[in-house]
Coordinates of N, CA, C and O in Angstrom, one line a residue:
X20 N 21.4 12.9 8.4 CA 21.0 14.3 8.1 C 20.4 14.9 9.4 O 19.6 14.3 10.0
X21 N 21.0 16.4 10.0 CA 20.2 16.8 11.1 C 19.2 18.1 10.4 O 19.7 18.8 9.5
X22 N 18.0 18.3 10.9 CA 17.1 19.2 10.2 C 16.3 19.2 11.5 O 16.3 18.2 12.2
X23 N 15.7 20.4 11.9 CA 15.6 21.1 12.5 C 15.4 20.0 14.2 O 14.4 19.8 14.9
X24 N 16.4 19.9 14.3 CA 16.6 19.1 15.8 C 16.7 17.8 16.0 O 16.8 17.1 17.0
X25 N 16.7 17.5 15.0 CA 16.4 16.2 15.0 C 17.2 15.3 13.7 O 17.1 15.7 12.6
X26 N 17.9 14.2 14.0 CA 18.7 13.4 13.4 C 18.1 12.7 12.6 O 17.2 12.1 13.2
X27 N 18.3 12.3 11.2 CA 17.5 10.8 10.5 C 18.6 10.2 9.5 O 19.2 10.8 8.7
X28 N 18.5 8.6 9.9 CA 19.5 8.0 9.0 C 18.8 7.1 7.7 O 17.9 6.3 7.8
X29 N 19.3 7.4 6.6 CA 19.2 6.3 5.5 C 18.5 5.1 5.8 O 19.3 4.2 6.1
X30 N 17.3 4.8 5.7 CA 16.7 3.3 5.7 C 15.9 3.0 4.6 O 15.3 1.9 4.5
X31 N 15.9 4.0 3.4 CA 15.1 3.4 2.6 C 15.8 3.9 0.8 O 16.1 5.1 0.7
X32 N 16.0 3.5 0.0 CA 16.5 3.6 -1.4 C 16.1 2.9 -2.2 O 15.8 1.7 -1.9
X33 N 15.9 3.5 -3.6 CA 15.6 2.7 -4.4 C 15.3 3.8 -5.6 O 15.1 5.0 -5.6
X34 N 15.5 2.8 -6.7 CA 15.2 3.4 -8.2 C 13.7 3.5 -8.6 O 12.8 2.7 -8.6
X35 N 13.9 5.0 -8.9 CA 12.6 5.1 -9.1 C 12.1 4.4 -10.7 O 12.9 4.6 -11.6
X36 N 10.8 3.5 -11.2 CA 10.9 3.7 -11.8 C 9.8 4.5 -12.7 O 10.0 4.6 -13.9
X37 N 8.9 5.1 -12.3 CA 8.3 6.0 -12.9 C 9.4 7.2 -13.6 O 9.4 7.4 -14.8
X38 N 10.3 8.0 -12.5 CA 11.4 8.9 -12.9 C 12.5 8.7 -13.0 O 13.2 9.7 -13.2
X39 N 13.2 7.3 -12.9 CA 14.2 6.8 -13.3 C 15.3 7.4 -12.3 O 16.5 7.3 -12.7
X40 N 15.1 7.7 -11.5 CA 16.3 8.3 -10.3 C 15.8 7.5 -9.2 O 14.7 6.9 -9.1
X41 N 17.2 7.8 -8.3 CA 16.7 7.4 -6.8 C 16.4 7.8 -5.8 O 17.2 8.6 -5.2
X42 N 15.4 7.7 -5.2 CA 14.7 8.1 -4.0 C 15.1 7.4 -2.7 O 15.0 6.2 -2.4
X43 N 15.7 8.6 -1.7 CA 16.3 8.4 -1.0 C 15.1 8.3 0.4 O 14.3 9.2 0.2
X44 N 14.9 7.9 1.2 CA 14.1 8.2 2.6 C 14.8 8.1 4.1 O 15.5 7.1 4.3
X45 N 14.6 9.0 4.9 CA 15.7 8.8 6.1 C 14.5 9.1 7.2 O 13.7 10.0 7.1
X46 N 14.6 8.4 8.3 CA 14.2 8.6 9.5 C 14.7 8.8 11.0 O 15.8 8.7 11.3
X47 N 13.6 9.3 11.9 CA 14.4 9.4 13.0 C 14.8 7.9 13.3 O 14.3 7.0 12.7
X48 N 15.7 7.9 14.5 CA 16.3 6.7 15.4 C 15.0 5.6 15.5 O 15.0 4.5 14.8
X49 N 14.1 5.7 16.1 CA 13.2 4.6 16.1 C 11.9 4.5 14.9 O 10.9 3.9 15.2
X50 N 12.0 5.1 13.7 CA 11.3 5.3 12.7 C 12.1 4.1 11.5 O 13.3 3.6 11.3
X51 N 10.7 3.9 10.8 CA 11.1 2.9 9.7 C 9.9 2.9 8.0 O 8.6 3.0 8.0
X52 N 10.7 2.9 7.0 CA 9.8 3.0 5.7 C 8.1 2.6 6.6 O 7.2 3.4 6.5
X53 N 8.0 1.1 7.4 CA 6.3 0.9 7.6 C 5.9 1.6 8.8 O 4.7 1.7 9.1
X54 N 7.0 2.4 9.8 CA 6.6 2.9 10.9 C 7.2 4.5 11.1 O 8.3 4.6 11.5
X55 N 6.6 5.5 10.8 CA 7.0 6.5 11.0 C 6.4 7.9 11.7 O 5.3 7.7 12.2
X56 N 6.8 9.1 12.0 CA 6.1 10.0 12.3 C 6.7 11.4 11.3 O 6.0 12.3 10.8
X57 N 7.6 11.1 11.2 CA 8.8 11.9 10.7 C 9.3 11.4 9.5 O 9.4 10.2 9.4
X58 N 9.9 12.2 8.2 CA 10.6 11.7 7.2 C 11.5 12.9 6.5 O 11.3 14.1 6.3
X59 N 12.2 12.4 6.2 CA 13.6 13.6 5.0 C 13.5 12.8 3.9 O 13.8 11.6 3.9
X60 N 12.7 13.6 2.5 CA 13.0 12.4 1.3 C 14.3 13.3 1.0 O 14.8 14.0 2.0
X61 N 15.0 13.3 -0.3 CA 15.7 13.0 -1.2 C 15.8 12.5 -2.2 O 16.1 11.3 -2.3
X62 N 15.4 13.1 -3.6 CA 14.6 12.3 -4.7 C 15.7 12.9 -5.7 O 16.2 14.0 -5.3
X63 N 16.3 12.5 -6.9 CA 17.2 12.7 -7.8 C 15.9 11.9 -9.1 O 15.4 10.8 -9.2
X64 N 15.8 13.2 -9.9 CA 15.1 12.7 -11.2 C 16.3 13.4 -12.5 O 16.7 14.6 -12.6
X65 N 16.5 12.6 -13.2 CA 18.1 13.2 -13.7 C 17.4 13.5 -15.4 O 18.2 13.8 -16.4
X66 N 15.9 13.3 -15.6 CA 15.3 13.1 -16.3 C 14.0 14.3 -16.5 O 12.9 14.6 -17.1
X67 N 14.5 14.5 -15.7 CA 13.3 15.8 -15.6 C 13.8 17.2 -15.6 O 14.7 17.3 -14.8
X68 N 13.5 18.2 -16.1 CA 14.5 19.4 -16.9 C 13.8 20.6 -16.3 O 14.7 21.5 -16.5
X69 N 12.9 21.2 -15.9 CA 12.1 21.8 -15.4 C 11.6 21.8 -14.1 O 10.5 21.4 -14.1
X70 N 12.1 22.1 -12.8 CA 11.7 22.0 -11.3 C 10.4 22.4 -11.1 O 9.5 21.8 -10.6
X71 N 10.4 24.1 -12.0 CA 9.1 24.7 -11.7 C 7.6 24.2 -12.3 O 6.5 24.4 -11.8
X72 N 7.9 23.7 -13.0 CA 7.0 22.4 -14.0 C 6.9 21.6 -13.3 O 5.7 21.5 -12.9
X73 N 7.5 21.1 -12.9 CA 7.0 19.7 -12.1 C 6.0 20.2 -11.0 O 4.7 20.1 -10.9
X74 N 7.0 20.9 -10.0 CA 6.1 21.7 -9.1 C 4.5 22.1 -9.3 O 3.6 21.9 -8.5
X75 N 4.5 22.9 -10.7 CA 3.2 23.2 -10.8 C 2.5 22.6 -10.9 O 1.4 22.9 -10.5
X76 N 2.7 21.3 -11.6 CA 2.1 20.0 -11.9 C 1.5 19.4 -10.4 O 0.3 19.0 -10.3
X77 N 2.3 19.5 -9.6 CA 2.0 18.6 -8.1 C 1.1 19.6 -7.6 O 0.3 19.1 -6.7
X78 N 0.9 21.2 -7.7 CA 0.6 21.9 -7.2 C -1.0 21.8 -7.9 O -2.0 21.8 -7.2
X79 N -1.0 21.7 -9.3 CA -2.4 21.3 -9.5 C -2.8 19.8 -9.3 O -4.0 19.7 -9.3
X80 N -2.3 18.7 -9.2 CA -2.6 17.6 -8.8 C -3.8 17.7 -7.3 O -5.0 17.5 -7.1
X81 N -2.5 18.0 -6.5 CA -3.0 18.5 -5.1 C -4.4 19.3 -4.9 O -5.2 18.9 -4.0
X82 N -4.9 20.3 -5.7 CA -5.8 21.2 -6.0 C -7.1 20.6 -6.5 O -8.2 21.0 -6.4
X83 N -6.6 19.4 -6.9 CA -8.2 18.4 -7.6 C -8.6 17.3 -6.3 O -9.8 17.1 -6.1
X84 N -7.6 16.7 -5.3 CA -8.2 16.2 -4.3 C -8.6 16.5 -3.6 O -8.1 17.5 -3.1
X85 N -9.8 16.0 -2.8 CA -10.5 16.2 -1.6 C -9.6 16.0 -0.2 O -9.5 17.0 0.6
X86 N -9.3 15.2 0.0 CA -8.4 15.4 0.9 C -7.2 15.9 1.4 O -6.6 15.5 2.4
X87 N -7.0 16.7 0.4 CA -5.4 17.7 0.5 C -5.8 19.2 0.5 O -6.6 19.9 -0.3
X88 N -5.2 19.6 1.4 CA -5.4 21.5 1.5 C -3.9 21.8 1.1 O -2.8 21.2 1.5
X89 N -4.0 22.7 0.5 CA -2.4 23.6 -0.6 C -2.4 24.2 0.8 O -3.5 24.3 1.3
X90 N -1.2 24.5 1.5 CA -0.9 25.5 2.2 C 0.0 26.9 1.8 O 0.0 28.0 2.3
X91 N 0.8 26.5 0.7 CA 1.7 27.9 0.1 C 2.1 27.0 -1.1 O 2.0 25.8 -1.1
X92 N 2.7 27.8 -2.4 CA 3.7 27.5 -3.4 C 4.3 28.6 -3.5 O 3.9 29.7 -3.6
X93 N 5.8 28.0 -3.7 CA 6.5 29.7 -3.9 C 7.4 29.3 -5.5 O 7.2 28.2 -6.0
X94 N 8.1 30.1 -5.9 CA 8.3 30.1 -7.3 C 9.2 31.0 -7.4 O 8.9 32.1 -7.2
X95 N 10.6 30.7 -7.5 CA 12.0 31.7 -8.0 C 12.4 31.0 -9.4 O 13.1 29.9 -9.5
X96 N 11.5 32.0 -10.7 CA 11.6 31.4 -11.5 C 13.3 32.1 -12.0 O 13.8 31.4 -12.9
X97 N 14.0 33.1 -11.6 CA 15.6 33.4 -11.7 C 16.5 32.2 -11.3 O 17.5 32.0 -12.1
X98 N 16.3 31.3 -9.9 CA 16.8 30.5 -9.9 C 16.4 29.0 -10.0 O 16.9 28.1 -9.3
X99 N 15.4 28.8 -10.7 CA 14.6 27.3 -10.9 C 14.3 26.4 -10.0 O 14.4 25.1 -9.9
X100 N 13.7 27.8 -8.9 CA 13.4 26.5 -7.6 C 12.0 26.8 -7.1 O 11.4 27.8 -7.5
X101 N 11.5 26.0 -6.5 CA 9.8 26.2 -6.1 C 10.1 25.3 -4.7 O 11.0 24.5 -4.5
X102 N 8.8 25.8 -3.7 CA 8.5 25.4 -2.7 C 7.0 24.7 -2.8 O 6.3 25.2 -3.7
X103 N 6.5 23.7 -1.9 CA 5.1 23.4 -2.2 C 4.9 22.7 -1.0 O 5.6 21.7 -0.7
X104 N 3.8 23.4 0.0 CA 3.7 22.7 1.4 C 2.3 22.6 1.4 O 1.5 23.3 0.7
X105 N 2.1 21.4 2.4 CA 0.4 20.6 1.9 C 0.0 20.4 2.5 O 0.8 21.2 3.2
X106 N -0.9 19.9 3.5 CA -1.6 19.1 4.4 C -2.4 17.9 3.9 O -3.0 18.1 2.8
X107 N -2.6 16.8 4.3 CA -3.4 15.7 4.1 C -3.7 15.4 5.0 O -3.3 15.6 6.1
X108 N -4.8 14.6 4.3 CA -6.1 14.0 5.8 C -6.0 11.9 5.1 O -6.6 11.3 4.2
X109 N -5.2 11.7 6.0 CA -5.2 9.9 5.7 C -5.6 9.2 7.0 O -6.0 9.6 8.1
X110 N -5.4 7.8 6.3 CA -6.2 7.0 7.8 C -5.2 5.8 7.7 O -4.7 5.5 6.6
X111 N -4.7 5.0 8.9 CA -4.4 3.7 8.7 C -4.6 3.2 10.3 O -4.4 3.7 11.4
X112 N -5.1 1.9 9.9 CA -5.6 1.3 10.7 C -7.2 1.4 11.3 O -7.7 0.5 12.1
X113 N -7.7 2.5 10.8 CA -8.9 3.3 11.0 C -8.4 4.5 12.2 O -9.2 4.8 13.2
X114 N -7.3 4.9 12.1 CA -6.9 5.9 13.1 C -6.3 7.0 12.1 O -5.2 7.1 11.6
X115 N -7.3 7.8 12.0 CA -7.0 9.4 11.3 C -6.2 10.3 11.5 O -6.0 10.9 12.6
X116 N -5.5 10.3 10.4 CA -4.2 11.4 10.8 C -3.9 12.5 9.5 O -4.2 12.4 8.3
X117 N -3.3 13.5 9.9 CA -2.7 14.9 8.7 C -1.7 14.1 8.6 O -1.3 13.2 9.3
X118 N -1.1 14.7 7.5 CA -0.1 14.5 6.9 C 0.8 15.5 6.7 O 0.8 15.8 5.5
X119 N 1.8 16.2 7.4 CA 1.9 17.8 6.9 C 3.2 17.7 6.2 O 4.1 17.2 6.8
X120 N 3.5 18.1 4.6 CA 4.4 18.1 3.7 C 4.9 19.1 3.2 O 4.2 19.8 2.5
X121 N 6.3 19.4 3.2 CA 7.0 20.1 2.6 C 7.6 20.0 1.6 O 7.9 18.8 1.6
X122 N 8.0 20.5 0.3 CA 8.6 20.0 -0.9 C 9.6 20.6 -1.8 O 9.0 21.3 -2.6
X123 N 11.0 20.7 -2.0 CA 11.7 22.1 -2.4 C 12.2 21.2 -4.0 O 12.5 20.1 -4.0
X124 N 12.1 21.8 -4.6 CA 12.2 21.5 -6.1 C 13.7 22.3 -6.7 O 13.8 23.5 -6.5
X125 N 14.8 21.7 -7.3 CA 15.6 23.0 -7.8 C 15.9 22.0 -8.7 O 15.3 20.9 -8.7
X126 N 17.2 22.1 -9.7 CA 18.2 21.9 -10.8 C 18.9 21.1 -9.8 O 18.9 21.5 -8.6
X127 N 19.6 20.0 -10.3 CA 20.3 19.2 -10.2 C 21.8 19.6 -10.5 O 21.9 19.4 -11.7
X128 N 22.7 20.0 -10.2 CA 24.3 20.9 -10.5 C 24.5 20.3 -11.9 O 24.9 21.1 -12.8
X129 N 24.3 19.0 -12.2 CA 24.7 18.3 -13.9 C 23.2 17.9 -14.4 O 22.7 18.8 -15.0
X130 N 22.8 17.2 -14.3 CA 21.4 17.2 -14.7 C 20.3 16.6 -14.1 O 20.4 15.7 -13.3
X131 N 19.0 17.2 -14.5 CA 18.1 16.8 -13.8 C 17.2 17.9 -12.7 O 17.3 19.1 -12.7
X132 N 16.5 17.0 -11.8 CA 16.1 18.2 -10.5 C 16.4 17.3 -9.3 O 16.5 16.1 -9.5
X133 N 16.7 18.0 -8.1 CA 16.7 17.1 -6.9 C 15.3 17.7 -6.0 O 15.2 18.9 -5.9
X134 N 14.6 17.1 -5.5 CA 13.4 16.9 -4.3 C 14.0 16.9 -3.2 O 14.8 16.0 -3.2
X135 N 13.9 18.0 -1.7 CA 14.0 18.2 -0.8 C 12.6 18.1 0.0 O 12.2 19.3 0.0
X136 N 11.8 17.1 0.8 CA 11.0 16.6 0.9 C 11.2 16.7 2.7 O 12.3 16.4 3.3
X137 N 9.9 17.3 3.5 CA 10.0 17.0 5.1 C 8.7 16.4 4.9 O 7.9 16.9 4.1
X138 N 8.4 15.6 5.6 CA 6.9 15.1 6.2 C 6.5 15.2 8.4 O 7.1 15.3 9.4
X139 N 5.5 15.2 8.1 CA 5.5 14.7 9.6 C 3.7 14.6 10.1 O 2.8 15.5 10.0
X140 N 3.8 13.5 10.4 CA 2.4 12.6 11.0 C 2.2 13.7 11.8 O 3.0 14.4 12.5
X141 N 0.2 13.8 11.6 CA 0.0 14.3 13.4 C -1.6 13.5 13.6 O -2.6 13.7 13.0
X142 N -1.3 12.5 14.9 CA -2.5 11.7 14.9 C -3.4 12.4 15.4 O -3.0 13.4 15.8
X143 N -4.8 12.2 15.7 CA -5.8 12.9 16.0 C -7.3 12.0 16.8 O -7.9 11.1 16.3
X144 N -7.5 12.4 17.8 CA -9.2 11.9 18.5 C -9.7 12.2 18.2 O -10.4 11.6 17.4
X145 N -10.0 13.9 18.4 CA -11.5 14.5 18.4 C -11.1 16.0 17.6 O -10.0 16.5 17.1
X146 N -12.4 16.3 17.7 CA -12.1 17.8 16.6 C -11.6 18.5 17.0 O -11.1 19.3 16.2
X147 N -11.1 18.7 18.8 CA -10.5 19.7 19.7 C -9.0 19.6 19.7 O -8.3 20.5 20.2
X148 N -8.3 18.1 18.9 CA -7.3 17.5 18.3 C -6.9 18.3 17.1 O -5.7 18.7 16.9
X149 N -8.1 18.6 16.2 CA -7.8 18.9 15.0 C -7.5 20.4 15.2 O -6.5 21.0 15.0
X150 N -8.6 20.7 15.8 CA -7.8 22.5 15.6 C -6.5 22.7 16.1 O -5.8 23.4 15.5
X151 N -6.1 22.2 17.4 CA -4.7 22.5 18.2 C -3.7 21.9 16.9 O -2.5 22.3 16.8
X152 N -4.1 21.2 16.1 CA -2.8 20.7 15.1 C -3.2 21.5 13.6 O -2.6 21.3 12.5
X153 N -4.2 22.3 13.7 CA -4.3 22.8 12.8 C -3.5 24.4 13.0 O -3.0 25.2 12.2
X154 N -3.6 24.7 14.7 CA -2.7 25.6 14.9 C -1.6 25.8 14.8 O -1.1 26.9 14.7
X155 N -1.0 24.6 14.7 CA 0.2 24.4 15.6 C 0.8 24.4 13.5 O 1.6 25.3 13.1
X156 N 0.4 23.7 12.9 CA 1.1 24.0 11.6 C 0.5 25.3 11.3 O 1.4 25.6 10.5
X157 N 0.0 25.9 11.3 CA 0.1 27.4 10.9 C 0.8 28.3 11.5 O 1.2 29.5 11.1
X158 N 1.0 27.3 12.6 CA 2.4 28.2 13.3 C 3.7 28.0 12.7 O 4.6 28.9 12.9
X159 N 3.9 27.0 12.1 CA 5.1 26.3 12.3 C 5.5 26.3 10.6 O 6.7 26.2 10.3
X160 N 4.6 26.3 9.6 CA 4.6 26.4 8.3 C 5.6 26.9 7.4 O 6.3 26.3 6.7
X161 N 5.6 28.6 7.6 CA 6.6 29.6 7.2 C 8.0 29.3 8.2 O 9.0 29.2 7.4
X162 N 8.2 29.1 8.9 CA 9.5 28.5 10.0 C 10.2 27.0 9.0 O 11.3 26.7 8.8
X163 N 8.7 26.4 8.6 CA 9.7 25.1 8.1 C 10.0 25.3 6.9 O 10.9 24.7 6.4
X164 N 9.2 26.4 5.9 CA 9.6 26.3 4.4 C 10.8 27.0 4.7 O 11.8 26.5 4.2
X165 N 10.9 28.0 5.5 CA 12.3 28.9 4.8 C 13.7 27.5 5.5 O 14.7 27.3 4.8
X166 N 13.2 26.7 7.2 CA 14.3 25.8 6.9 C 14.2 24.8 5.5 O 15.2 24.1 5.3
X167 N 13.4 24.9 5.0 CA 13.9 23.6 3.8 C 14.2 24.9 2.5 O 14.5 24.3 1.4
X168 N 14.2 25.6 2.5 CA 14.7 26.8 1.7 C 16.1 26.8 2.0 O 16.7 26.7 0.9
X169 N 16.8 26.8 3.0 CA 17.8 27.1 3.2 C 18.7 26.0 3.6 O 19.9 26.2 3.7
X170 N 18.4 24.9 3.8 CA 18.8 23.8 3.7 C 19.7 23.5 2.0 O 19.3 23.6 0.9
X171 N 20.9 23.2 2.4 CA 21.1 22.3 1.1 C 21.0 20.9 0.6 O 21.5 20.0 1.2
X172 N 20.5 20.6 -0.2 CA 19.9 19.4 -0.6 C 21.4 18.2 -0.4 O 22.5 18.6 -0.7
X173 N 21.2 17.3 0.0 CA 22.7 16.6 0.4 C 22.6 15.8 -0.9 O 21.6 16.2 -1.5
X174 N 23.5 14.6 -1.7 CA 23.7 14.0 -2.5 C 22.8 12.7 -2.1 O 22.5 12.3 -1.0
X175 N 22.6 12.2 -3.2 CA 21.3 11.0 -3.6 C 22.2 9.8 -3.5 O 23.1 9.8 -4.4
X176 N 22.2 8.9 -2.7 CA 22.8 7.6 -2.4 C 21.9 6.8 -3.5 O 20.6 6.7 -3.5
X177 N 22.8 6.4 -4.4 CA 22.7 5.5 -5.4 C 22.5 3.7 -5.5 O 23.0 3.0 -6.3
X178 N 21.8 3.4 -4.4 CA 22.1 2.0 -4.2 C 20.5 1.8 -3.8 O 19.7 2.6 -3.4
X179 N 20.4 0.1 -3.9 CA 19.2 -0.1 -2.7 C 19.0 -0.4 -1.8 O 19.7 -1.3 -1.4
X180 N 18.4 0.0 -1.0 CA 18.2 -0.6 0.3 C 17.1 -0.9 1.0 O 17.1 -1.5 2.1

């Protein structure tokens, strides 16, 4: 998959089984499911009938945690699609990082919805860290929804891996 400059191949699949579809995960060249900075999901729920529903659902999920800031939801209830971009504040290792998320929701062509998903790490030292990356996605926010708006969702590799 190329998305905005950048290449990521298939390393991760599997059946969901909460939604009974498969979830696809792709990274850049030296990225992996336990090591990443970057991600393209790909999610097929062939069981779920409502995009904008779901959406709203994750959109109030999001809204009850402390560590998640909503950045936009958009809603084309004509063509059953929603956008939902996020920020998170996570830790691993004891090394604090955002989490900045994109999320495109639509109808499946036969059934179901498919998930168009970007992520991307941004690590952090000091507070003078945080604002430059709090800039830098406010800059870059509206640029990435309309690329994952305009993006077509590619087909869900059905296997595990």
């Amino acid at each position: 998959i190329h998305f905005n400059n950048d290449v990521y191949t298939l390393k991760f699949s599997r059946m969901s089984d909460v939604n009974r579809g498969y979830e696809n995960e792709y990274y850049p060249k030296n990225g992996s499911p336990k090591n990443w900075s970057k991600m393209i999901g790909i999610y097929y729920y062939p069981n779920i009938k409502d995009p904008i529903k779901f959406a709203q659902n994750a959109d109030k999920e999001i809204e009850t945690k402390t560590s998640v800031v909503l950045l936009k939801f958009l809603a084309n209830r004509k063509q059953q699609k929603a956008v939902l971009s996020f920020l998170e504040l996570e830790e691993n290792e004891k090394k604090p990082f955002f989490v900045h998320n994109i999320y495109k929701y639509e109808p499946h062509p036969k059934k179901g919805m498919m998930i168009l998903k970007y992520t991307k790490k941004y690590f952090y030292k000091n507070k003078d860290e945080v604002t430059k990356i709090g800039h830098e996605i406010k800059k870059i926010n509206d640029d990435m929804i309309e690329q994952i708006i305009i993006s077509p969702i590619p087909p869900v590799v059905e296997k595990e891996i």
